[in-house]
């Protein structure tokens, strides 16, 4: 559903929609609740827009809530549902979001990955060859180091590698269809559904993408390979700025507010909603403290004309001032 930014749902209406979402999920077979929900949607087009917004944002949380669907709507009765219960519903939202945090990056992934991290968790893994892998929050990887093979499969998220040199055994990181090969160096690989990004702090790496010539990267060079097959994007940063998240910092240059919020979600228990598309599209350059993501969100809103509203301990809504 496309909504005119000028008529996007208010924070209060999003909170009410969140209440409906939690109650519908908790009682999918409650037909009376379904009829009440249908009546609420029919009472005002803004209600359905708010529900679509909250559900779209909720489902964007990786895997933990992917199966959530509202019940089939029943014919609407003449009475309207009672209001004023959304505060209780938000308590349910907080509990459900907290459970999602525990489950992320998905039970199946956490149970099958050799190494995985949760929200706000950074983990260092020393590999069998002495190389070190640092996993950022909400990341998962498998290790295959035996005989002549040194391979790590980055299944999701971000990892920084400090590789012990061994000319006879190249070290390979596989991230989807992108392969990074080194003999000994320090570099970062960042994988999500849309792209794989590689950045080099020291040494040289070889990056191979699908149907693309391999490229060599030296310190300070980056390449972003989109999943849609479009052309890779090359860039440069200070080598010391590679994987700043290890020091609890996030530096962005020309990212959007929405992209920064997406990064901060990995460090923030609960749910962060951006309720204003114009705000989400504003470009950002800045340095943010990942150790205090709520302070980072507040600084982001102050600098870019937005407003932060916390509803309970695990729901944060951002909208235009």
PDB file of C-alpha atoms in Angstrom:
ATOM      1  CA  UNK A   1       0.000   0.000   0.000  1.00  0.00           C
ATOM      2  CA  UNK A   2       1.374   3.422  -0.977  1.00  0.00           C
ATOM      3  CA  UNK A   3       0.551   6.256   1.397  1.00  0.00           C
ATOM      4  CA  UNK A   4       0.927   9.972   0.722  1.00  0.00           C
ATOM      5  CA  UNK A   5       3.632  11.186   3.165  1.00  0.00           C
ATOM      6  CA  UNK A   6       1.424  14.109   4.095  1.00  0.00           C
ATOM      7  CA  UNK A   7      -1.233  11.704   5.372  1.00  0.00           C
ATOM      8  CA  UNK A   8       0.963   9.053   6.933  1.00  0.00           C
ATOM      9  CA  UNK A   9      -0.303   7.568  10.213  1.00  0.00           C
ATOM     10  CA  UNK A  10       0.420   9.414  13.427  1.00  0.00           C
ATOM     11  CA  UNK A  11       2.471   7.837  16.204  1.00  0.00           C
ATOM     12  CA  UNK A  12      -0.691   7.364  18.285  1.00  0.00           C
ATOM     13  CA  UNK A  13      -2.465   5.588  15.433  1.00  0.00           C
ATOM     14  CA  UNK A  14       0.567   3.369  14.824  1.00  0.00           C
ATOM     15  CA  UNK A  15       0.492   2.426  18.497  1.00  0.00           C
ATOM     16  CA  UNK A  16      -3.196   1.501  18.196  1.00  0.00           C
ATOM     17  CA  UNK A  17      -2.441  -0.569  15.100  1.00  0.00           C
ATOM     18  CA  UNK A  18       0.356  -2.324  17.020  1.00  0.00           C
ATOM     19  CA  UNK A  19      -2.227  -3.320  19.632  1.00  0.00           C
ATOM     20  CA  UNK A  20      -4.395  -4.922  16.938  1.00  0.00           C
ATOM     21  CA  UNK A  21      -1.426  -6.756  15.470  1.00  0.00           C
ATOM     22  CA  UNK A  22      -0.463  -8.307  18.801  1.00  0.00           C
ATOM     23  CA  UNK A  23      -4.041  -9.302  19.677  1.00  0.00           C
ATOM     24  CA  UNK A  24      -4.637 -10.849  16.265  1.00  0.00           C
ATOM     25  CA  UNK A  25      -1.419 -12.823  16.489  1.00  0.00           C
ATOM     26  CA  UNK A  26      -2.249 -14.007  20.011  1.00  0.00           C
ATOM     27  CA  UNK A  27      -5.744 -15.234  19.034  1.00  0.00           C
ATOM     28  CA  UNK A  28      -5.786 -16.157  15.304  1.00  0.00           C
ATOM     29  CA  UNK A  29      -8.980 -18.229  15.690  1.00  0.00           C
ATOM     30  CA  UNK A  30     -10.966 -15.573  17.575  1.00  0.00           C
ATOM     31  CA  UNK A  31     -13.652 -14.684  15.016  1.00  0.00           C
ATOM     32  CA  UNK A  32     -15.192 -12.020  17.267  1.00  0.00           C
ATOM     33  CA  UNK A  33     -11.818 -10.296  17.413  1.00  0.00           C
ATOM     34  CA  UNK A  34     -11.531 -10.605  13.637  1.00  0.00           C
ATOM     35  CA  UNK A  35     -14.925  -8.955  13.167  1.00  0.00           C
ATOM     36  CA  UNK A  36     -13.949  -6.162  15.561  1.00  0.00           C
ATOM     37  CA  UNK A  37     -10.737  -5.635  13.644  1.00  0.00           C
ATOM     38  CA  UNK A  38     -12.650  -5.486  10.350  1.00  0.00           C
ATOM     39  CA  UNK A  39     -14.926  -2.850  11.845  1.00  0.00           C
ATOM     40  CA  UNK A  40     -11.946  -0.825  13.018  1.00  0.00           C
ATOM     41  CA  UNK A  41     -10.415  -0.951   9.532  1.00  0.00           C
ATOM     42  CA  UNK A  42     -13.720   0.013   7.891  1.00  0.00           C
ATOM     43  CA  UNK A  43     -14.253   2.968  10.224  1.00  0.00           C
ATOM     44  CA  UNK A  44     -11.432   5.023   8.691  1.00  0.00           C
ATOM     45  CA  UNK A  45      -9.043   4.380   5.756  1.00  0.00           C
ATOM     46  CA  UNK A  46      -6.236   5.698   7.951  1.00  0.00           C
ATOM     47  CA  UNK A  47      -6.710   2.699  10.242  1.00  0.00           C
ATOM     48  CA  UNK A  48      -5.876   0.190   7.531  1.00  0.00           C
ATOM     49  CA  UNK A  49      -2.948   2.349   6.393  1.00  0.00           C
ATOM     50  CA  UNK A  50      -1.586   2.366   9.943  1.00  0.00           C
ATOM     51  CA  UNK A  51      -2.012  -1.392  10.255  1.00  0.00           C
ATOM     52  CA  UNK A  52      -0.245  -1.963   6.923  1.00  0.00           C
ATOM     53  CA  UNK A  53       2.620   0.282   8.079  1.00  0.00           C
ATOM     54  CA  UNK A  54       3.076  -1.441  11.441  1.00  0.00           C
ATOM     55  CA  UNK A  55       2.807  -4.914   9.920  1.00  0.00           C
ATOM     56  CA  UNK A  56       5.264  -4.084   7.139  1.00  0.00           C
ATOM     57  CA  UNK A  57       7.800  -2.781   9.669  1.00  0.00           C
ATOM     58  CA  UNK A  58       7.166  -5.706  12.017  1.00  0.00           C
ATOM     59  CA  UNK A  59       7.706  -8.260   9.265  1.00  0.00           C
ATOM     60  CA  UNK A  60      10.941  -6.487   8.323  1.00  0.00           C
ATOM     61  CA  UNK A  61      12.440  -7.838  11.556  1.00  0.00           C
ATOM     62  CA  UNK A  62      14.514 -10.765  10.228  1.00  0.00           C
ATOM     63  CA  UNK A  63      12.885 -14.195  10.456  1.00  0.00           C
ATOM     64  CA  UNK A  64      11.707 -14.027  14.054  1.00  0.00           C
ATOM     65  CA  UNK A  65       8.205 -12.995  13.045  1.00  0.00           C
ATOM     66  CA  UNK A  66       8.088 -14.059   9.424  1.00  0.00           C
ATOM     67  CA  UNK A  67       5.120 -16.349   9.937  1.00  0.00           C
ATOM     68  CA  UNK A  68       2.847 -13.666  11.385  1.00  0.00           C
ATOM     69  CA  UNK A  69      -0.423 -13.174   9.479  1.00  0.00           C
ATOM     70  CA  UNK A  70      -3.719 -11.711  10.667  1.00  0.00           C
ATOM     71  CA  UNK A  71      -6.801 -13.940  10.688  1.00  0.00           C
ATOM     72  CA  UNK A  72      -9.250 -13.968   7.804  1.00  0.00           C
ATOM     73  CA  UNK A  73     -11.551 -10.985   8.219  1.00  0.00           C
ATOM     74  CA  UNK A  74     -15.200 -11.637   9.037  1.00  0.00           C
ATOM     75  CA  UNK A  75     -18.205  -9.383   8.204  1.00  0.00           C
ATOM     76  CA  UNK A  76     -18.094  -6.250  10.314  1.00  0.00           C
ATOM     77  CA  UNK A  77     -20.633  -5.762  13.127  1.00  0.00           C
ATOM     78  CA  UNK A  78     -22.268  -2.396  13.759  1.00  0.00           C
ATOM     79  CA  UNK A  79     -20.468  -1.796  17.054  1.00  0.00           C
ATOM     80  CA  UNK A  80     -16.958  -0.419  17.152  1.00  0.00           C
ATOM     81  CA  UNK A  81     -14.224  -1.997  19.286  1.00  0.00           C
ATOM     82  CA  UNK A  82     -13.345  -0.496  22.616  1.00  0.00           C
ATOM     83  CA  UNK A  83     -10.497   1.959  22.555  1.00  0.00           C
ATOM     84  CA  UNK A  84      -8.025   2.491  25.339  1.00  0.00           C
ATOM     85  CA  UNK A  85      -6.658  -1.042  25.287  1.00  0.00           C
ATOM     86  CA  UNK A  86      -3.668  -0.163  23.126  1.00  0.00           C
ATOM     87  CA  UNK A  87      -1.429   0.428  26.146  1.00  0.00           C
ATOM     88  CA  UNK A  88      -1.991  -3.172  27.228  1.00  0.00           C
ATOM     89  CA  UNK A  89      -1.413  -4.252  23.656  1.00  0.00           C
ATOM     90  CA  UNK A  90       1.902  -2.418  23.613  1.00  0.00           C
ATOM     91  CA  UNK A  91       2.959  -4.417  26.636  1.00  0.00           C
ATOM     92  CA  UNK A  92       2.289  -7.482  24.513  1.00  0.00           C
ATOM     93  CA  UNK A  93       4.259  -5.876  21.697  1.00  0.00           C
ATOM     94  CA  UNK A  94       7.175  -5.365  24.040  1.00  0.00           C
ATOM     95  CA  UNK A  95       7.077  -8.990  25.151  1.00  0.00           C
ATOM     96  CA  UNK A  96       6.786 -10.259  21.587  1.00  0.00           C
ATOM     97  CA  UNK A  97       9.581  -7.981  20.413  1.00  0.00           C
ATOM     98  CA  UNK A  98      11.725  -9.178  23.290  1.00  0.00           C
ATOM     99  CA  UNK A  99      11.092 -12.771  22.269  1.00  0.00           C
ATOM    100  CA  UNK A 100      11.974 -11.874  18.685  1.00  0.00           C
ATOM    101  CA  UNK A 101      15.270 -10.457  19.921  1.00  0.00           C
ATOM    102  CA  UNK A 102      16.043 -13.751  21.622  1.00  0.00           C
ATOM    103  CA  UNK A 103      15.161 -15.680  18.475  1.00  0.00           C
ATOM    104  CA  UNK A 104      17.081 -13.481  16.026  1.00  0.00           C
ATOM    105  CA  UNK A 105      18.626 -14.130  13.591  1.00  0.00           C
ATOM    106  CA  UNK A 106      16.098 -16.934  13.533  1.00  0.00           C
ATOM    107  CA  UNK A 107      16.014 -20.162  15.503  1.00  0.00           C
ATOM    108  CA  UNK A 108      16.985 -22.299  12.526  1.00  0.00           C
ATOM    109  CA  UNK A 109      19.975 -20.108  11.729  1.00  0.00           C
ATOM    110  CA  UNK A 110      21.179 -19.897  15.316  1.00  0.00           C
ATOM    111  CA  UNK A 111      20.827 -23.641  15.794  1.00  0.00           C
ATOM    112  CA  UNK A 112      22.674 -24.565  12.606  1.00  0.00           C
ATOM    113  CA  UNK A 113      25.358 -21.860  12.264  1.00  0.00           C
ATOM    114  CA  UNK A 114      28.809 -22.555  13.690  1.00  0.00           C
ATOM    115  CA  UNK A 115      28.832 -19.047  15.191  1.00  0.00           C
ATOM    116  CA  UNK A 116      26.000 -16.517  15.572  1.00  0.00           C
ATOM    117  CA  UNK A 117      25.258 -13.313  17.486  1.00  0.00           C
ATOM    118  CA  UNK A 118      22.115 -11.664  18.819  1.00  0.00           C
ATOM    119  CA  UNK A 119      21.044  -8.040  19.177  1.00  0.00           C
ATOM    120  CA  UNK A 120      23.889  -5.870  20.461  1.00  0.00           C
ATOM    121  CA  UNK A 121      26.236  -8.851  20.718  1.00  0.00           C
ATOM    122  CA  UNK A 122      29.760  -8.797  19.257  1.00  0.00           C
ATOM    123  CA  UNK A 123      31.656 -12.087  19.281  1.00  0.00           C
ATOM    124  CA  UNK A 124      35.270 -12.916  18.510  1.00  0.00           C
ATOM    125  CA  UNK A 125      36.065 -16.383  17.158  1.00  0.00           C
ATOM    126  CA  UNK A 126      39.604 -17.726  16.875  1.00  0.00           C
ATOM    127  CA  UNK A 127      39.753 -20.111  13.937  1.00  0.00           C
ATOM    128  CA  UNK A 128      41.727 -23.343  13.773  1.00  0.00           C
ATOM    129  CA  UNK A 129      44.555 -21.716  11.773  1.00  0.00           C
ATOM    130  CA  UNK A 130      44.935 -18.854  14.263  1.00  0.00           C
ATOM    131  CA  UNK A 131      43.007 -16.337  12.170  1.00  0.00           C
ATOM    132  CA  UNK A 132      40.408 -14.259  14.008  1.00  0.00           C
ATOM    133  CA  UNK A 133      36.827 -13.460  13.007  1.00  0.00           C
ATOM    134  CA  UNK A 134      34.827 -10.755  14.758  1.00  0.00           C
ATOM    135  CA  UNK A 135      31.063 -11.065  14.252  1.00  0.00           C
ATOM    136  CA  UNK A 136      28.850  -7.959  14.483  1.00  0.00           C
ATOM    137  CA  UNK A 137      25.346  -8.184  16.000  1.00  0.00           C
ATOM    138  CA  UNK A 138      22.760 -10.307  14.169  1.00  0.00           C
ATOM    139  CA  UNK A 139      25.412 -12.167  12.183  1.00  0.00           C
ATOM    140  CA  UNK A 140      26.070 -15.840  11.515  1.00  0.00           C
ATOM    141  CA  UNK A 141      28.852 -17.836   9.886  1.00  0.00           C
ATOM    142  CA  UNK A 142      30.055 -21.377   9.236  1.00  0.00           C
ATOM    143  CA  UNK A 143      33.720 -22.397   9.317  1.00  0.00           C
ATOM    144  CA  UNK A 144      35.395 -24.985   7.104  1.00  0.00           C
ATOM    145  CA  UNK A 145      39.092 -25.217   8.022  1.00  0.00           C
ATOM    146  CA  UNK A 146      40.679 -28.592   7.407  1.00  0.00           C
ATOM    147  CA  UNK A 147      43.589 -29.885   5.362  1.00  0.00           C
ATOM    148  CA  UNK A 148      44.253 -27.425   2.543  1.00  0.00           C
ATOM    149  CA  UNK A 149      40.938 -25.618   2.906  1.00  0.00           C
ATOM    150  CA  UNK A 150      40.363 -22.365   4.769  1.00  0.00           C
ATOM    151  CA  UNK A 151      36.814 -21.208   4.113  1.00  0.00           C
ATOM    152  CA  UNK A 152      34.222 -19.202   6.068  1.00  0.00           C
ATOM    153  CA  UNK A 153      30.637 -18.934   4.856  1.00  0.00           C
ATOM    154  CA  UNK A 154      29.073 -15.666   6.018  1.00  0.00           C
ATOM    155  CA  UNK A 155      25.389 -16.527   6.163  1.00  0.00           C
ATOM    156  CA  UNK A 156      24.243 -13.084   7.239  1.00  0.00           C
ATOM    157  CA  UNK A 157      25.475  -9.832   8.792  1.00  0.00           C
ATOM    158  CA  UNK A 158      28.959  -8.371   9.198  1.00  0.00           C
ATOM    159  CA  UNK A 159      32.323  -9.885  10.045  1.00  0.00           C
ATOM    160  CA  UNK A 160      35.872  -8.560  10.276  1.00  0.00           C
ATOM    161  CA  UNK A 161      38.698 -10.987   9.539  1.00  0.00           C
ATOM    162  CA  UNK A 162      42.321 -10.824  10.626  1.00  0.00           C
ATOM    163  CA  UNK A 163      43.869 -13.624   8.589  1.00  0.00           C
ATOM    164  CA  UNK A 164      47.108 -15.427   9.385  1.00  0.00           C
ATOM    165  CA  UNK A 165      49.304 -15.465   6.264  1.00  0.00           C
ATOM    166  CA  UNK A 166      49.665 -18.818   4.512  1.00  0.00           C
ATOM    167  CA  UNK A 167      50.598 -18.586   0.843  1.00  0.00           C
ATOM    168  CA  UNK A 168      49.873 -22.267   0.301  1.00  0.00           C
ATOM    169  CA  UNK A 169      46.344 -22.073   1.726  1.00  0.00           C
ATOM    170  CA  UNK A 170      44.308 -19.079   0.539  1.00  0.00           C
ATOM    171  CA  UNK A 171      41.603 -17.933   2.947  1.00  0.00           C
ATOM    172  CA  UNK A 172      38.160 -17.683   1.334  1.00  0.00           C
ATOM    173  CA  UNK A 173      35.014 -15.943   2.606  1.00  0.00           C
ATOM    174  CA  UNK A 174      31.827 -16.894   0.777  1.00  0.00           C
ATOM    175  CA  UNK A 175      28.921 -14.440   1.084  1.00  0.00           C
ATOM    176  CA  UNK A 176      26.097 -15.624  -1.129  1.00  0.00           C
ATOM    177  CA  UNK A 177      27.405 -15.552  -4.687  1.00  0.00           C
ATOM    178  CA  UNK A 178      30.364 -13.318  -3.769  1.00  0.00           C
ATOM    179  CA  UNK A 179      33.739 -14.849  -2.944  1.00  0.00           C
ATOM    180  CA  UNK A 180      36.594 -13.021  -1.214  1.00  0.00           C
ATOM    181  CA  UNK A 181      40.065 -14.614  -1.373  1.00  0.00           C
ATOM    182  CA  UNK A 182      43.161 -13.575   0.614  1.00  0.00           C
ATOM    183  CA  UNK A 183      46.389 -15.058   1.930  1.00  0.00           C
ATOM    184  CA  UNK A 184      46.857 -12.782   4.934  1.00  0.00           C
ATOM    185  CA  UNK A 185      45.140  -9.455   5.595  1.00  0.00           C
ATOM    186  CA  UNK A 186      42.509  -7.534   7.604  1.00  0.00           C
ATOM    187  CA  UNK A 187      39.174  -6.927   5.907  1.00  0.00           C
ATOM    188  CA  UNK A 188      35.416  -6.675   6.461  1.00  0.00           C
ATOM    189  CA  UNK A 189      32.556  -8.422   4.682  1.00  0.00           C
ATOM    190  CA  UNK A 190      28.979  -7.162   5.153  1.00  0.00           C
ATOM    191  CA  UNK A 191      26.099  -9.209   3.725  1.00  0.00           C
ATOM    192  CA  UNK A 192      22.366  -8.519   3.632  1.00  0.00           C
ATOM    193  CA  UNK A 193      19.530  -9.365   1.262  1.00  0.00           C
ATOM    194  CA  UNK A 194      20.362  -6.491  -1.095  1.00  0.00           C
ATOM    195  CA  UNK A 195      24.146  -6.543  -1.440  1.00  0.00           C
ATOM    196  CA  UNK A 196      27.556  -7.686  -0.268  1.00  0.00           C
ATOM    197  CA  UNK A 197      30.124  -5.055   0.722  1.00  0.00           C
ATOM    198  CA  UNK A 198      33.853  -5.678   1.166  1.00  0.00           C
ATOM    199  CA  UNK A 199      36.294  -3.180   2.716  1.00  0.00           C
ATOM    200  CA  UNK A 200      40.037  -3.618   3.301  1.00  0.00           C
ATOM    201  CA  UNK A 201      42.004  -2.379   6.290  1.00  0.00           C
ATOM    202  CA  UNK A 202      45.349  -4.024   5.437  1.00  0.00           C
ATOM    203  CA  UNK A 203      46.781  -6.267   2.750  1.00  0.00           C
ATOM    204  CA  UNK A 204      45.100  -7.163  -0.542  1.00  0.00           C
ATOM    205  CA  UNK A 205      41.920  -9.106  -1.277  1.00  0.00           C
ATOM    206  CA  UNK A 206      40.425 -10.545  -4.449  1.00  0.00           C
ATOM    207  CA  UNK A 207      36.649 -10.178  -4.830  1.00  0.00           C
ATOM    208  CA  UNK A 208      34.690 -12.248  -7.344  1.00  0.00           C
ATOM    209  CA  UNK A 209      31.006 -11.666  -8.038  1.00  0.00           C
ATOM    210  CA  UNK A 210      28.536 -13.464 -10.286  1.00  0.00           C
ATOM    211  CA  UNK A 211      29.159 -12.768 -13.979  1.00  0.00           C
ATOM    212  CA  UNK A 212      31.703 -10.063 -13.114  1.00  0.00           C
ATOM    213  CA  UNK A 213      35.491  -9.865 -13.520  1.00  0.00           C
ATOM    214  CA  UNK A 214      37.382 -10.294 -10.267  1.00  0.00           C
ATOM    215  CA  UNK A 215      38.694  -7.095  -8.660  1.00  0.00           C
ATOM    216  CA  UNK A 216      41.684  -6.521  -6.380  1.00  0.00           C
ATOM    217  CA  UNK A 217      41.209  -4.263  -3.351  1.00  0.00           C
ATOM    218  CA  UNK A 218      43.997  -2.587  -1.374  1.00  0.00           C
ATOM    219  CA  UNK A 219      43.806  -0.772   2.003  1.00  0.00           C
ATOM    220  CA  UNK A 220      41.007   1.808   2.120  1.00  0.00           C
ATOM    221  CA  UNK A 221      39.233   0.454  -0.961  1.00  0.00           C
ATOM    222  CA  UNK A 222      35.667  -0.847  -0.873  1.00  0.00           C
ATOM    223  CA  UNK A 223      33.324  -2.551  -3.293  1.00  0.00           C
ATOM    224  CA  UNK A 224      29.586  -3.093  -2.987  1.00  0.00           C
ATOM    225  CA  UNK A 225      28.065  -5.818  -5.167  1.00  0.00           C
ATOM    226  CA  UNK A 226      24.260  -5.519  -5.489  1.00  0.00           C
ATOM    227  CA  UNK A 227      22.243  -8.732  -5.389  1.00  0.00           C
ATOM    228  CA  UNK A 228      20.143  -7.593  -8.355  1.00  0.00           C
ATOM    229  CA  UNK A 229      23.072  -7.951 -10.761  1.00  0.00           C
ATOM    230  CA  UNK A 230      23.626  -4.227 -11.291  1.00  0.00           C
ATOM    231  CA  UNK A 231      27.138  -2.813 -11.543  1.00  0.00           C
ATOM    232  CA  UNK A 232      29.406  -2.946  -8.477  1.00  0.00           C
ATOM    233  CA  UNK A 233      30.009   0.327  -6.640  1.00  0.00           C
ATOM    234  CA  UNK A 234      33.604   1.159  -5.749  1.00  0.00           C
ATOM    235  CA  UNK A 235      34.607   3.566  -2.997  1.00  0.00           C
ATOM    236  CA  UNK A 236      37.342   4.656  -0.627  1.00  0.00           C
ATOM    237  CA  UNK A 237      37.485   5.180   3.116  1.00  0.00           C
ATOM    238  CA  UNK A 238      40.287   5.628   5.631  1.00  0.00           C
ATOM    239  CA  UNK A 239      41.676   2.150   6.399  1.00  0.00           C
ATOM    240  CA  UNK A 240      41.255   2.799  10.121  1.00  0.00           C
ATOM    241  CA  UNK A 241      37.536   3.410   9.527  1.00  0.00           C
ATOM    242  CA  UNK A 242      36.946  -0.164   8.318  1.00  0.00           C
ATOM    243  CA  UNK A 243      34.680  -2.057  10.752  1.00  0.00           C
ATOM    244  CA  UNK A 244      34.373   0.806  13.228  1.00  0.00           C
ATOM    245  CA  UNK A 245      31.534  -1.133  14.856  1.00  0.00           C
ATOM    246  CA  UNK A 246      34.250  -3.103  16.670  1.00  0.00           C
ATOM    247  CA  UNK A 247      34.922   0.096  18.636  1.00  0.00           C
ATOM    248  CA  UNK A 248      31.222   0.811  19.173  1.00  0.00           C
ATOM    249  CA  UNK A 249      30.997   3.479  16.470  1.00  0.00           C
ATOM    250  CA  UNK A 250      29.047   3.862  13.234  1.00  0.00           C
ATOM    251  CA  UNK A 251      30.275   6.291  10.565  1.00  0.00           C
ATOM    252  CA  UNK A 252      28.053   7.030   7.563  1.00  0.00           C
ATOM    253  CA  UNK A 253      28.566   9.380   4.635  1.00  0.00           C
ATOM    254  CA  UNK A 254      25.631   9.934   2.313  1.00  0.00           C
ATOM    255  CA  UNK A 255      23.455   7.170   3.768  1.00  0.00           C
ATOM    256  CA  UNK A 256      19.759   7.784   4.374  1.00  0.00           C
ATOM    257  CA  UNK A 257      18.090   8.061   7.768  1.00  0.00           C
ATOM    258  CA  UNK A 258      16.295   4.806   6.956  1.00  0.00           C
ATOM    259  CA  UNK A 259      19.614   3.044   6.301  1.00  0.00           C
ATOM    260  CA  UNK A 260      21.104   4.344   9.550  1.00  0.00           C
ATOM    261  CA  UNK A 261      18.043   3.183  11.479  1.00  0.00           C
ATOM    262  CA  UNK A 262      18.369  -0.249   9.849  1.00  0.00           C
ATOM    263  CA  UNK A 263      21.942  -0.448  11.170  1.00  0.00           C
ATOM    264  CA  UNK A 264      20.915   0.694  14.650  1.00  0.00           C
ATOM    265  CA  UNK A 265      18.191  -1.976  14.849  1.00  0.00           C
ATOM    266  CA  UNK A 266      20.912  -4.599  15.260  1.00  0.00           C
ATOM    267  CA  UNK A 267      21.969  -2.864  18.492  1.00  0.00           C
ATOM    268  CA  UNK A 268      18.521  -2.051  19.878  1.00  0.00           C
ATOM    269  CA  UNK A 269      16.188  -4.529  21.600  1.00  0.00           C
ATOM    270  CA  UNK A 270      12.625  -4.080  20.395  1.00  0.00           C
ATOM    271  CA  UNK A 271      11.211  -2.355  17.370  1.00  0.00           C
ATOM    272  CA  UNK A 272      12.108   0.940  15.671  1.00  0.00           C
ATOM    273  CA  UNK A 273       9.556   2.318  13.198  1.00  0.00           C
ATOM    274  CA  UNK A 274      10.179   5.202  10.790  1.00  0.00           C
ATOM    275  CA  UNK A 275       6.695   6.621  10.231  1.00  0.00           C
ATOM    276  CA  UNK A 276       7.669   9.308   7.706  1.00  0.00           C
ATOM    277  CA  UNK A 277       9.006   8.406   4.257  1.00  0.00           C
ATOM    278  CA  UNK A 278      10.413  11.896   3.684  1.00  0.00           C
ATOM    279  CA  UNK A 279      12.386  11.599   6.925  1.00  0.00           C
ATOM    280  CA  UNK A 280      13.587   8.098   6.016  1.00  0.00           C
ATOM    281  CA  UNK A 281      14.951   9.383   2.681  1.00  0.00           C
ATOM    282  CA  UNK A 282      16.991  12.276   4.122  1.00  0.00           C
ATOM    283  CA  UNK A 283      20.729  11.865   3.620  1.00  0.00           C
ATOM    284  CA  UNK A 284      22.999  11.529   6.618  1.00  0.00           C
ATOM    285  CA  UNK A 285      26.682  12.081   7.311  1.00  0.00           C
ATOM    286  CA  UNK A 286      27.807  11.542  10.863  1.00  0.00           C
ATOM    287  CA  UNK A 287      29.411   9.423  13.579  1.00  0.00           C
ATOM    288  CA  UNK A 288      27.084   7.604  15.985  1.00  0.00           C
ATOM    289  CA  UNK A 289      27.633   5.715  19.242  1.00  0.00           C
ATOM    290  CA  UNK A 290      26.509   2.094  18.884  1.00  0.00           C
ATOM    291  CA  UNK A 291      26.950   1.564  22.621  1.00  0.00           C
ATOM    292  CA  UNK A 292      23.999   3.890  23.247  1.00  0.00           C
ATOM    293  CA  UNK A 293      21.642   3.406  20.275  1.00  0.00           C
ATOM    294  CA  UNK A 294      18.825   5.455  21.843  1.00  0.00           C
ATOM    295  CA  UNK A 295      21.188   8.426  22.182  1.00  0.00           C
ATOM    296  CA  UNK A 296      22.274   7.827  18.572  1.00  0.00           C
ATOM    297  CA  UNK A 297      18.638   7.892  17.439  1.00  0.00           C
ATOM    298  CA  UNK A 298      18.028  11.103  19.388  1.00  0.00           C
ATOM    299  CA  UNK A 299      21.080  12.737  17.786  1.00  0.00           C
ATOM    300  CA  UNK A 300      19.935  11.562  14.360  1.00  0.00           C
ATOM    301  CA  UNK A 301      16.483  13.108  14.850  1.00  0.00           C
ATOM    302  CA  UNK A 302      17.852  16.401  16.192  1.00  0.00           C
ATOM    303  CA  UNK A 303      20.207  16.764  13.248  1.00  0.00           C
ATOM    304  CA  UNK A 304      17.683  15.875  10.580  1.00  0.00           C
ATOM    305  CA  UNK A 305      14.442  17.440  11.692  1.00  0.00           C
ATOM    306  CA  UNK A 306      12.717  14.411  13.134  1.00  0.00           C
ATOM    307  CA  UNK A 307      10.994  13.488  16.359  1.00  0.00           C
ATOM    308  CA  UNK A 308      11.613  10.418  18.524  1.00  0.00           C
ATOM    309  CA  UNK A 309       8.860   8.928  20.593  1.00  0.00           C
ATOM    310  CA  UNK A 310       9.325   5.950  22.921  1.00  0.00           C
ATOM    311  CA  UNK A 311       6.243   3.919  23.771  1.00  0.00           C
ATOM    312  CA  UNK A 312       7.157   1.455  26.474  1.00  0.00           C
ATOM    313  CA  UNK A 313      10.631  -0.040  26.753  1.00  0.00           C
ATOM    314  CA  UNK A 314      10.718  -1.772  23.361  1.00  0.00           C
ATOM    315  CA  UNK A 315       8.921   0.425  20.821  1.00  0.00           C
ATOM    316  CA  UNK A 316      10.463   3.572  19.301  1.00  0.00           C
ATOM    317  CA  UNK A 317       8.645   5.590  16.633  1.00  0.00           C
ATOM    318  CA  UNK A 318      10.418   8.201  14.487  1.00  0.00           C
ATOM    319  CA  UNK A 319       8.485  10.766  12.480  1.00  0.00           C
ATOM    320  CA  UNK A 320       8.856  14.256  11.026  1.00  0.00           C
ATOM    321  CA  UNK A 321       8.752  17.209  13.380  1.00  0.00           C
TER     322      UNK A 321
END
